[in-house]
mmCIF file of C-alpha atoms in Angstrom:
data_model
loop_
_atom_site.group_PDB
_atom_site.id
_atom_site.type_symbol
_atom_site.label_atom_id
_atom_site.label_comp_id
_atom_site.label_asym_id
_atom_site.label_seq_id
_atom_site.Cartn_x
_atom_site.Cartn_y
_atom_site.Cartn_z
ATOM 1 C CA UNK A 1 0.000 0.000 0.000
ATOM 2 C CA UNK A 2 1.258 3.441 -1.056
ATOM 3 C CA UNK A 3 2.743 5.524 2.549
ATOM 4 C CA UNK A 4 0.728 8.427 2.060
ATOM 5 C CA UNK A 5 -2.394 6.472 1.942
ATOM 6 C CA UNK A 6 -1.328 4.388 5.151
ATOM 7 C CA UNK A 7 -0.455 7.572 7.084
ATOM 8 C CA UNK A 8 -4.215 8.864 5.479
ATOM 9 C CA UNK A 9 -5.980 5.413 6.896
ATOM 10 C CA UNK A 10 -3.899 6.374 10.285
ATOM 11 C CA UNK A 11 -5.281 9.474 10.864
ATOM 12 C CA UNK A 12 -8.137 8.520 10.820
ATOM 13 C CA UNK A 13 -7.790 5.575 13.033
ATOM 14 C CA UNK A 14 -6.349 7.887 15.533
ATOM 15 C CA UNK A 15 -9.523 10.151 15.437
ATOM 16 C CA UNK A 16 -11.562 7.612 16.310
ATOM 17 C CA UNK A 17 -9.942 6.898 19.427
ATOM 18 C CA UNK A 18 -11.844 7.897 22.645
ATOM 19 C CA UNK A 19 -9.338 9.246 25.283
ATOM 20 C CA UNK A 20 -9.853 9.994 28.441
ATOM 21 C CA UNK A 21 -6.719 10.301 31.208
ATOM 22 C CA UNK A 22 -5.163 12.061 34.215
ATOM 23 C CA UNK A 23 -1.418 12.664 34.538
ATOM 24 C CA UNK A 24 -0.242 13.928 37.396
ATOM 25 C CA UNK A 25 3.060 15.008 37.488
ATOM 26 C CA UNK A 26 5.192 17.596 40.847
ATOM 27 C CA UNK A 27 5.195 21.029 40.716
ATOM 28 C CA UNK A 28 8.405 22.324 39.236
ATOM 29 C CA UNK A 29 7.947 25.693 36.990
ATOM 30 C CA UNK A 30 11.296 25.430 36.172
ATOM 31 C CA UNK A 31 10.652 22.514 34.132
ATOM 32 C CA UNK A 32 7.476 23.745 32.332
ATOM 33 C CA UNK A 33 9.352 22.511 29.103
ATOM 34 C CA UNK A 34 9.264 18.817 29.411
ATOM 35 C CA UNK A 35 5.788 19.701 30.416
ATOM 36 C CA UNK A 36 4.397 21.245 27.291
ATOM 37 C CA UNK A 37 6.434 18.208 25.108
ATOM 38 C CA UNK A 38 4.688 15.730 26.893
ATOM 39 C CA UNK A 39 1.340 16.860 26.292
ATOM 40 C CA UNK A 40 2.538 17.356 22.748
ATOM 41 C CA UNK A 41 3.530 14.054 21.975
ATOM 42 C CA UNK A 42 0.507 12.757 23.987
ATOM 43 C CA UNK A 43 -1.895 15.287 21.590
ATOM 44 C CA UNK A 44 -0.012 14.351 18.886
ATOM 45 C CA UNK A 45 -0.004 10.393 19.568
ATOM 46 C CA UNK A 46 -3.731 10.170 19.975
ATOM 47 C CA UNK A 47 -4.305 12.345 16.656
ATOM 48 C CA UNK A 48 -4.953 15.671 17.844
ATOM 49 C CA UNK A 49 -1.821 17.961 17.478
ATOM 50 C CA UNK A 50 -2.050 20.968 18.676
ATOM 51 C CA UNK A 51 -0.594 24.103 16.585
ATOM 52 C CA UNK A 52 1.413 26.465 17.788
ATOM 53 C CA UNK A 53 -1.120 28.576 18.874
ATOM 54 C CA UNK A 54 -2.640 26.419 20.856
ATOM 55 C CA UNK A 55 0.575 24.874 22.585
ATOM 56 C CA UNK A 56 1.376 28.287 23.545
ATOM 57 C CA UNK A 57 -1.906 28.886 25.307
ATOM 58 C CA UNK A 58 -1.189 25.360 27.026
ATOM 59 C CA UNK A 59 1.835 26.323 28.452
ATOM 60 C CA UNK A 60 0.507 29.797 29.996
ATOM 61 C CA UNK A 61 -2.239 27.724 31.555
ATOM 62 C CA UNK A 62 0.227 24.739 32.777
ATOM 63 C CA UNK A 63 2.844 27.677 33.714
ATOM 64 C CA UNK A 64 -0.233 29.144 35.591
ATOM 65 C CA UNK A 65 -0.656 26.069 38.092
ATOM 66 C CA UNK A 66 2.666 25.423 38.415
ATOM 67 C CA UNK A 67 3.186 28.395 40.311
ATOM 68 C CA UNK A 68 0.092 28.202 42.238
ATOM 69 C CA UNK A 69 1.013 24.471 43.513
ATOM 70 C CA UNK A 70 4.818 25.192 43.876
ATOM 71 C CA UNK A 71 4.151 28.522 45.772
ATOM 72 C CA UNK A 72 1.841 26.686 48.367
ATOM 73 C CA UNK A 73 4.029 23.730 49.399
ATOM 74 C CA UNK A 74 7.189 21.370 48.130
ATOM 75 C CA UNK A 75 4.526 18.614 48.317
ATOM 76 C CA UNK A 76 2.876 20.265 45.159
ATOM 77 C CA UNK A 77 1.162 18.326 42.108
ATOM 78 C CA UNK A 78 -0.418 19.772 39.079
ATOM 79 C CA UNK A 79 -2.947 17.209 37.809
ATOM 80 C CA UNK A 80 -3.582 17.249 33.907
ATOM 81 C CA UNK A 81 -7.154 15.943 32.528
ATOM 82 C CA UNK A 82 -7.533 15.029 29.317
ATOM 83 C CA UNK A 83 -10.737 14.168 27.749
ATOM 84 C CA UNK A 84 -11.379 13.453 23.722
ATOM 85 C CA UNK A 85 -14.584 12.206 22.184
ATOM 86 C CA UNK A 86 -14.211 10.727 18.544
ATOM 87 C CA UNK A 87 -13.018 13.363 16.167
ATOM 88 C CA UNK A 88 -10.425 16.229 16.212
ATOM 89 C CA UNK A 89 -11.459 17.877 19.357
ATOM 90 C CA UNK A 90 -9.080 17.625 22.837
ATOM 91 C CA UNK A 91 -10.276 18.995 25.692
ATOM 92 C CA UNK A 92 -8.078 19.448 28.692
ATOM 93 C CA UNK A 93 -8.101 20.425 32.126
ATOM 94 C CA UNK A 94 -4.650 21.503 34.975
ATOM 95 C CA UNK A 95 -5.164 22.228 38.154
ATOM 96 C CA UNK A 96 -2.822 22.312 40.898
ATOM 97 C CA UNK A 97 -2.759 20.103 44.245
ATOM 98 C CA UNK A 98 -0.580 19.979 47.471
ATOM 99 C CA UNK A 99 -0.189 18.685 50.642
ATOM 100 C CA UNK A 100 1.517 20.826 53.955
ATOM 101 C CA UNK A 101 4.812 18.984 54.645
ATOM 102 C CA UNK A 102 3.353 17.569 57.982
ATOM 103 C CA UNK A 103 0.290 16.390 55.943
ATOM 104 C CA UNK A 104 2.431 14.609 53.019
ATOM 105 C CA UNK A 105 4.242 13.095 56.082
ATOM 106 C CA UNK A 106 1.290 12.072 57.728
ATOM 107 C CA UNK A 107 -0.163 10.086 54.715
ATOM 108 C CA UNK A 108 3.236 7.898 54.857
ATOM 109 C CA UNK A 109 1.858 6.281 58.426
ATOM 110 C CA UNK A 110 -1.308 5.327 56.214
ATOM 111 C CA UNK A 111 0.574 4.085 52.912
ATOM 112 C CA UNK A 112 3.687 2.622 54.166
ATOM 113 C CA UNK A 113 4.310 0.034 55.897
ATOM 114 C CA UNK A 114 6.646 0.495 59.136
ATOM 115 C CA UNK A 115 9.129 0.951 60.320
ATOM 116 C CA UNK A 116 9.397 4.179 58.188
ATOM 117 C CA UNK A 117 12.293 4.982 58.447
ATOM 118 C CA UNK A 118 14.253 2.196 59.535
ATOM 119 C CA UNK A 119 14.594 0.484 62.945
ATOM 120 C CA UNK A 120 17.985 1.872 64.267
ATOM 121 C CA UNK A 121 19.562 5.599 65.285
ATOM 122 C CA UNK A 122 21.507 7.214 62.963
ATOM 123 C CA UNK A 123 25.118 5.709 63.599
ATOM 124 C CA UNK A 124 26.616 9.548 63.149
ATOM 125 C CA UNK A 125 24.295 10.998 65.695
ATOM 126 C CA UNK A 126 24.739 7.769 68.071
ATOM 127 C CA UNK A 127 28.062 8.509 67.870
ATOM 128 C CA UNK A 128 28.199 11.796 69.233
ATOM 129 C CA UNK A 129 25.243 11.057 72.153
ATOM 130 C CA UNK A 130 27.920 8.204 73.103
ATOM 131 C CA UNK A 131 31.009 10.889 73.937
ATOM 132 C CA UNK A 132 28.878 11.824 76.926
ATOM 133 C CA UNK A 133 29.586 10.119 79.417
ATOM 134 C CA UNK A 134 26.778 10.747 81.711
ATOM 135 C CA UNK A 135 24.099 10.398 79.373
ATOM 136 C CA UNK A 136 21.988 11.940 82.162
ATOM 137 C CA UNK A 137 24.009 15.225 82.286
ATOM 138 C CA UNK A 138 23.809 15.297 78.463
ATOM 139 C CA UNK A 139 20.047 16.605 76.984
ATOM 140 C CA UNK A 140 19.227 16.543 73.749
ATOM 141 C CA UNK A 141 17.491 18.934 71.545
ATOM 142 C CA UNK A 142 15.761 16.404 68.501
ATOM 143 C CA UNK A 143 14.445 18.457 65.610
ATOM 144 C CA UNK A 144 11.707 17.039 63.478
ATOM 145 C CA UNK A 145 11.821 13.319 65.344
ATOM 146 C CA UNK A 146 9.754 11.302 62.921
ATOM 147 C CA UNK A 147 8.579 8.487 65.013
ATOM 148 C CA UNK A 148 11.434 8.528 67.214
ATOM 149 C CA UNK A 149 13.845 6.578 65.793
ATOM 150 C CA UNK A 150 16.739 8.743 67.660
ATOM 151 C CA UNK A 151 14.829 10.174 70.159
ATOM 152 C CA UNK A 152 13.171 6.991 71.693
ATOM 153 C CA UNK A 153 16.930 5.208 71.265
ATOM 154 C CA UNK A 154 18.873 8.395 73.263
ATOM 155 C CA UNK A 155 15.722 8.561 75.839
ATOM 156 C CA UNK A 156 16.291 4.716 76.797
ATOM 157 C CA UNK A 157 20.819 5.010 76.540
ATOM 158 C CA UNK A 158 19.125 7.643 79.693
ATOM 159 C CA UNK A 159 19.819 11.256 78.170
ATOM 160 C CA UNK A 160 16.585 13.772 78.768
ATOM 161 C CA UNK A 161 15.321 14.384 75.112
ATOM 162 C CA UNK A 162 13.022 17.021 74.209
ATOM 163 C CA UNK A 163 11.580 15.721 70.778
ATOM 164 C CA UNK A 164 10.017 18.153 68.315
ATOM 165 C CA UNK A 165 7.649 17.367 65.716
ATOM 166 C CA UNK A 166 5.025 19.404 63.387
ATOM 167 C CA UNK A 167 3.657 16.108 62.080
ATOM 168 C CA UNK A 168 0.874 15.300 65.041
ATOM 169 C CA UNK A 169 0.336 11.754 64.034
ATOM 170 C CA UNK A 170 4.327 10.936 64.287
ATOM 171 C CA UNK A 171 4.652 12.703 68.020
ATOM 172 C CA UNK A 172 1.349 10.868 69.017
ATOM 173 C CA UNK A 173 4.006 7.717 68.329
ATOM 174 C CA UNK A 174 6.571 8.903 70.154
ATOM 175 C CA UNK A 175 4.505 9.874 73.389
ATOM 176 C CA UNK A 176 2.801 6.557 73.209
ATOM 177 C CA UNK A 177 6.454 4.557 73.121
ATOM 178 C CA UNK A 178 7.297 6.905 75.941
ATOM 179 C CA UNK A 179 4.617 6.335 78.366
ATOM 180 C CA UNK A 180 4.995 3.093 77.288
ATOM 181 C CA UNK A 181 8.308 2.156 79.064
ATOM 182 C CA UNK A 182 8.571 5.456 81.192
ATOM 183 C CA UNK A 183 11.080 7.658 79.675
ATOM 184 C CA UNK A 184 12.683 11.002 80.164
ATOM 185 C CA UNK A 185 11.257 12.125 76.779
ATOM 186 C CA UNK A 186 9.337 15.573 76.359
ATOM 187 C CA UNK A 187 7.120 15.731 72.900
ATOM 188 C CA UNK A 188 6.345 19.006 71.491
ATOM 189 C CA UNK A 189 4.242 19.241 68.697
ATOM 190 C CA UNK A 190 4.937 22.562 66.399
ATOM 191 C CA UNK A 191 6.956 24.355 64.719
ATOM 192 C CA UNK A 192 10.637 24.834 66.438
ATOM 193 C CA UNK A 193 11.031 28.091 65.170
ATOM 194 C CA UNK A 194 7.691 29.737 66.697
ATOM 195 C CA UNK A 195 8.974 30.250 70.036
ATOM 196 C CA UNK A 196 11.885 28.934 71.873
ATOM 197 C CA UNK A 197 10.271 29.554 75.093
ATOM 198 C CA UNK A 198 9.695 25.983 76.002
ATOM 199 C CA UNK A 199 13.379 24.812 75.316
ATOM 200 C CA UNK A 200 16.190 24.272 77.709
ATOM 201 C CA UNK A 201 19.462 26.705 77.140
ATOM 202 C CA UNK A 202 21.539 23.917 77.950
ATOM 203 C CA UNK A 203 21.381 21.171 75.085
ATOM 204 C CA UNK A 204 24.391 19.373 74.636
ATOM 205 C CA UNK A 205 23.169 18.039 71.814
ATOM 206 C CA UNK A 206 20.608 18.992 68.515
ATOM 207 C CA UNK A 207 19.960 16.888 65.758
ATOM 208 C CA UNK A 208 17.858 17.202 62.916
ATOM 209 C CA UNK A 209 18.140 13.669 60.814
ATOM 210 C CA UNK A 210 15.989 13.830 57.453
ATOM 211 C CA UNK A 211 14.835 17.688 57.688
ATOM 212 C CA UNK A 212 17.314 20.236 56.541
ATOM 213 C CA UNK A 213 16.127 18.341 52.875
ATOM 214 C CA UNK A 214 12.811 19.721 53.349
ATOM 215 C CA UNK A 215 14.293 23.412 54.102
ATOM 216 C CA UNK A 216 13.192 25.704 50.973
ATOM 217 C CA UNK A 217 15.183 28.969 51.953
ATOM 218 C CA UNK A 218 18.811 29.354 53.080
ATOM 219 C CA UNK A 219 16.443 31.770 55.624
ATOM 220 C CA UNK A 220 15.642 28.333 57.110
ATOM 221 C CA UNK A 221 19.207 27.324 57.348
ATOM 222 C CA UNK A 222 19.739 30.955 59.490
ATOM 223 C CA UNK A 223 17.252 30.131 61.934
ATOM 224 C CA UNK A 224 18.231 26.793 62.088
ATOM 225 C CA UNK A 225 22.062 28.069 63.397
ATOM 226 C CA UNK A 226 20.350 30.979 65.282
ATOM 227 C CA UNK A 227 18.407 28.516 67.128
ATOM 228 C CA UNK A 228 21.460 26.210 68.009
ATOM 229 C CA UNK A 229 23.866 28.980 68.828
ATOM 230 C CA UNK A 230 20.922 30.492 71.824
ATOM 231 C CA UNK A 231 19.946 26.854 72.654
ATOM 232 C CA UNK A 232 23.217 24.809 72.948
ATOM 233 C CA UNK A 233 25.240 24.858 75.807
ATOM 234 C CA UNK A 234 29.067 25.849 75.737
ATOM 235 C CA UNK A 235 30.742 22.919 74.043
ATOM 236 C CA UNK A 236 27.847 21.391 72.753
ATOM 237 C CA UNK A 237 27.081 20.004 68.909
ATOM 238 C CA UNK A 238 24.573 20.372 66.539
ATOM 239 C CA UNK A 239 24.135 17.994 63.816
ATOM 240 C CA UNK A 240 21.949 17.444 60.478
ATOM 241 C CA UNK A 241 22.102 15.673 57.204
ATOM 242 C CA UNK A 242 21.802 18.021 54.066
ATOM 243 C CA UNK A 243 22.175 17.501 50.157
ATOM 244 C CA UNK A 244 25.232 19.381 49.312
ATOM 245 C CA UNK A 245 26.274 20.198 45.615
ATOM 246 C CA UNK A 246 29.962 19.035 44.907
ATOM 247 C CA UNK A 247 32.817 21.597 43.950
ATOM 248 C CA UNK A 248 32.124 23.056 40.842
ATOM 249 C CA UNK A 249 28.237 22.315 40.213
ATOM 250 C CA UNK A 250 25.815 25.513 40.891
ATOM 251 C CA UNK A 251 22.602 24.223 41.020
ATOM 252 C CA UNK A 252 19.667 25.958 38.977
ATOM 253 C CA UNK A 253 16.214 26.667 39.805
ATOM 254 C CA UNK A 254 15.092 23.333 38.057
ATOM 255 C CA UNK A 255 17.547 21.508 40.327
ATOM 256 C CA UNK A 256 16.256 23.044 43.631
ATOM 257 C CA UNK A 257 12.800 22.931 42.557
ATOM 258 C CA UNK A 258 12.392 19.434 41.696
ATOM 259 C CA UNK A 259 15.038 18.633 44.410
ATOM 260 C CA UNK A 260 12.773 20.239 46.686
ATOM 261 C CA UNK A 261 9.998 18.119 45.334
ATOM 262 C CA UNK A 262 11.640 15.214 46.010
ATOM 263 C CA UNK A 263 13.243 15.769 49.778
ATOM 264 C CA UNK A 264 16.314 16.400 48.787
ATOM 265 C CA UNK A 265 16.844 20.411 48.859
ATOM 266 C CA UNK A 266 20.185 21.546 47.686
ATOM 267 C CA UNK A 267 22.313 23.972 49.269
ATOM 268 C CA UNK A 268 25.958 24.823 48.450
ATOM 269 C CA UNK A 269 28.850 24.982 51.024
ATOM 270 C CA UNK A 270 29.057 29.022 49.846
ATOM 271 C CA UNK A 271 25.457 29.085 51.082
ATOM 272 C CA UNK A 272 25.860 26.968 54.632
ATOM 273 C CA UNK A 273 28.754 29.557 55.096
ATOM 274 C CA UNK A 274 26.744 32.792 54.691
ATOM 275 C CA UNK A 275 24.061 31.206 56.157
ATOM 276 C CA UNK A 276 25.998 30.646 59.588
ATOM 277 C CA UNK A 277 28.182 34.171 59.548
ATOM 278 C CA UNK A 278 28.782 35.467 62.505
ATOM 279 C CA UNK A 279 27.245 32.822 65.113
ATOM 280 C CA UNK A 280 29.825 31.077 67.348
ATOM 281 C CA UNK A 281 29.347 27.751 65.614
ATOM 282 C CA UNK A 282 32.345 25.490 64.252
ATOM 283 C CA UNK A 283 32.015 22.785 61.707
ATOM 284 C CA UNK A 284 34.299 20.166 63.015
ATOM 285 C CA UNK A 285 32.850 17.091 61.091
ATOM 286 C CA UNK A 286 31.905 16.624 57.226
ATOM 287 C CA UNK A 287 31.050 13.000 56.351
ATOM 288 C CA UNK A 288 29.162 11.303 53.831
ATOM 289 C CA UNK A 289 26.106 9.884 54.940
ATOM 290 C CA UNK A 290 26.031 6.965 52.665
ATOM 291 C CA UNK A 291 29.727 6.032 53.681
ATOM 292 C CA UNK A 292 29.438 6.905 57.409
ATOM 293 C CA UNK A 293 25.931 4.883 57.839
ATOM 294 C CA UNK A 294 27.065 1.883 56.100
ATOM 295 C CA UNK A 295 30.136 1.590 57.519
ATOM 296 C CA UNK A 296 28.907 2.448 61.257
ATOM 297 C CA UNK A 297 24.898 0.651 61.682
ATOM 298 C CA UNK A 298 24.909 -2.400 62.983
ATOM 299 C CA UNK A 299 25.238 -5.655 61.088
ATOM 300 C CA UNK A 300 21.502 -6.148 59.333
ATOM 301 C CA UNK A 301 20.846 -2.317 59.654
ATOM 302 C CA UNK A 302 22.354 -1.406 56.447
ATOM 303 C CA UNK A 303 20.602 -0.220 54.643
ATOM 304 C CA UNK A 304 18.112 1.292 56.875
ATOM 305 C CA UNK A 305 15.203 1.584 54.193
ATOM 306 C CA UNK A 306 14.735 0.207 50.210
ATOM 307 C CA UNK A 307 15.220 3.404 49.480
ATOM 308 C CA UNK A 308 17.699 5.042 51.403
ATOM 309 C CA UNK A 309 21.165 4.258 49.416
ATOM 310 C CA UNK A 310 19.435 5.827 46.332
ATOM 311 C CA UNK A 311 18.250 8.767 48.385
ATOM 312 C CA UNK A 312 21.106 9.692 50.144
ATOM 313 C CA UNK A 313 23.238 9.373 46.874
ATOM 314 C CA UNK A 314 20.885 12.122 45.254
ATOM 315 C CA UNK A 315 19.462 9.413 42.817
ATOM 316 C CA UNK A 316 16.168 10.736 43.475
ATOM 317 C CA UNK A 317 16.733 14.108 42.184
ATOM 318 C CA UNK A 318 19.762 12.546 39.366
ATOM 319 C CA UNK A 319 18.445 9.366 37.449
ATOM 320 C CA UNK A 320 22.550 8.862 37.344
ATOM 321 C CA UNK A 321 24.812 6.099 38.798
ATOM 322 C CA UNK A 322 25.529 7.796 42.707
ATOM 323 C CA UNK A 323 29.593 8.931 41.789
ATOM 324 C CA UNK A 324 28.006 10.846 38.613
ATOM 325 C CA UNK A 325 25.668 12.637 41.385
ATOM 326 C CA UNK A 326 26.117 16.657 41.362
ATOM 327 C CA UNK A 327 24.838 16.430 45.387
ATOM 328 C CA UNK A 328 25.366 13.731 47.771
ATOM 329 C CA UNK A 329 23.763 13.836 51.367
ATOM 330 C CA UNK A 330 26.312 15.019 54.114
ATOM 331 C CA UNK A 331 26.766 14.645 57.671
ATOM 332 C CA UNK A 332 27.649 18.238 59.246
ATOM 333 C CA UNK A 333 29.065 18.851 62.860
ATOM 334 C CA UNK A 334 29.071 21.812 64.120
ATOM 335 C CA UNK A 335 30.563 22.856 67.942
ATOM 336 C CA UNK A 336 29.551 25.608 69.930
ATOM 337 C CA UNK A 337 32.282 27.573 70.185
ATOM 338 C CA UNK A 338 33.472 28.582 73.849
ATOM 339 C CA UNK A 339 34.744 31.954 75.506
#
């Protein structure tokens, strides 16, 4: 059969397809590019191409809700209906979607199965609680506790633990575990940078495990040092896991946006300077995560989740094999400076 009358017949077998779908894709305006080509090639596949015209209206309107959704929350979705009765005609639909950060985290407990986020402390953090030693005369500050995976292990090695958590479901855990077996474990549910007027001035310890990649602003890192430096006592150490970009990559906004999508915000090591200036804070310890965890957990613990090597490696963000990663996870020490 002659092409042009096969590519004729297709046409029209195309237009008589019924199509109706949803694609729902995170919020990353940065990207709106790979947006507007995949709705082309899906017009275009089901017999409907769109001309330029019209592709240009489609990306104002996708560009639209992609700023509504990514504005609102990093747990942002823009959902794309498309609905085509036999014929030429398309019709489509975007509208943005999100979730608050607690309420994204919340929905794990009721889609996932436990433990969620593995079953043993962070060996970097469990490290540093063990240079105390009176664990009693050591508190700890625990930022953003989950379930308690640290704070229920440091409460029972006997250190007093304050654990704060926005996500109510997750403290609700931790007080129940608690109460449970009688431990010297305060729960606080909020946000740690409302008020400080509940905390002790004495921590010899804060952690954050798992947060600083939900941070959106280097603002957020500022607080975050501004809180330690009031809040730890002389001597004491604050630690946290963040995605750091290797020498000589600058992220771009695509980068941070979908990284942020994806809980693995990127900061540089120009931005965690600026962002602690002029605090009395020391970084004394710079490890990778993936190295330090799997060479430090207990035998069985590695790795702690089916998804944390990946993670951790900034395979989430980077479909590329972990060394060809731009950002890695890091853990950062940091001693409060005395006299």
């Amino acid at each position: 059969m002659d092409l042009t009358l096969r590519e004729s017949m297709a046409r029209r077998l195309h237009r008589r397809s019924i199509v109706a779908s949803t694609i729902t894709l995170p919020a990353v305006p940065a990207m709106i590019d790979e947006y507007v080509q995949m709705c082309d090639s899906i017009f275009t596949a089901v017999g409907r191409k769109f001309s330029a015209e019209q592709l240009d209206n489609c990306r104002q309107v996708i560009a639209g809700q992609l700023a509504i959704a990514y504005e609102r929350s990093p747990r942002s979705n823009i959902v794309i209906s498309i609905e085509a009765p036999i014929g030429t005609v398309l019709n489509y639909h975007v509208k943005a979607e999100w979730y608050t950060v607690e309420g994204a985290y919340a929905n794990w407990l009721s889609t996932r199965e436990p433990p969620l986020f593995g079953t043993e402390p962070d060996a970097r953090i469990w490290a540093l609680a063990g240079e105390a030693a009176t664990p009693a005369e050591c508190p700890v500050l625990d930022i953003g506790a989950g379930t308690g995976r640290n704070a229920l292990a440091l409460a029972r090695r006997g250190h007093p633990v304050d654990a704060v958590e926005m996500t109510a479901d997750f403290a609700d855990v931790i007080r129940a575990d608690a109460q449970r077996e009688h431990l010297d474990l305060r729960v606080l549910t909020r946000d740690i940078f409302t008020t400080a007027d509940d905390l002790r001035a004495d921590y010899q310890l804060i952690l954050l495990s798992e947060v600083v990649s939900d941070f959106r602003s280097t603002a957020q890192l500022r607080a975050l040092f501004e809180l330690a430096a009031a809040q730890l006592a002389p001597g004491g150490r604050l630690v946290f896991n963040t995605f750091l970009a290797r020498d000589g990559y600058e992220p771009d906004d695509a980068a941070r946006e979908l990284g942020q999508q994806v809980y693995t915000s990127i900061f540089t090591r120009d931005e965690m300077t600026a962002a602690l200036g002029g605090l009395p804070l020391d970084l004394i310890a710079d490890d990778s995560v993936f190295d330090y965890e799997r060479a430090n957990l207990p035998a069985g613990a590695w790795p702690p989740t089916s998804w944390y090597a990946d993670w951790v490696s900034g395979r989430d963000l980077f479909d590329l094999a972990p060394e060809q990663s731009p950002v890695e996870m890091r853990w950062l020490v940091y001693g409060h400076r005395t006299g």
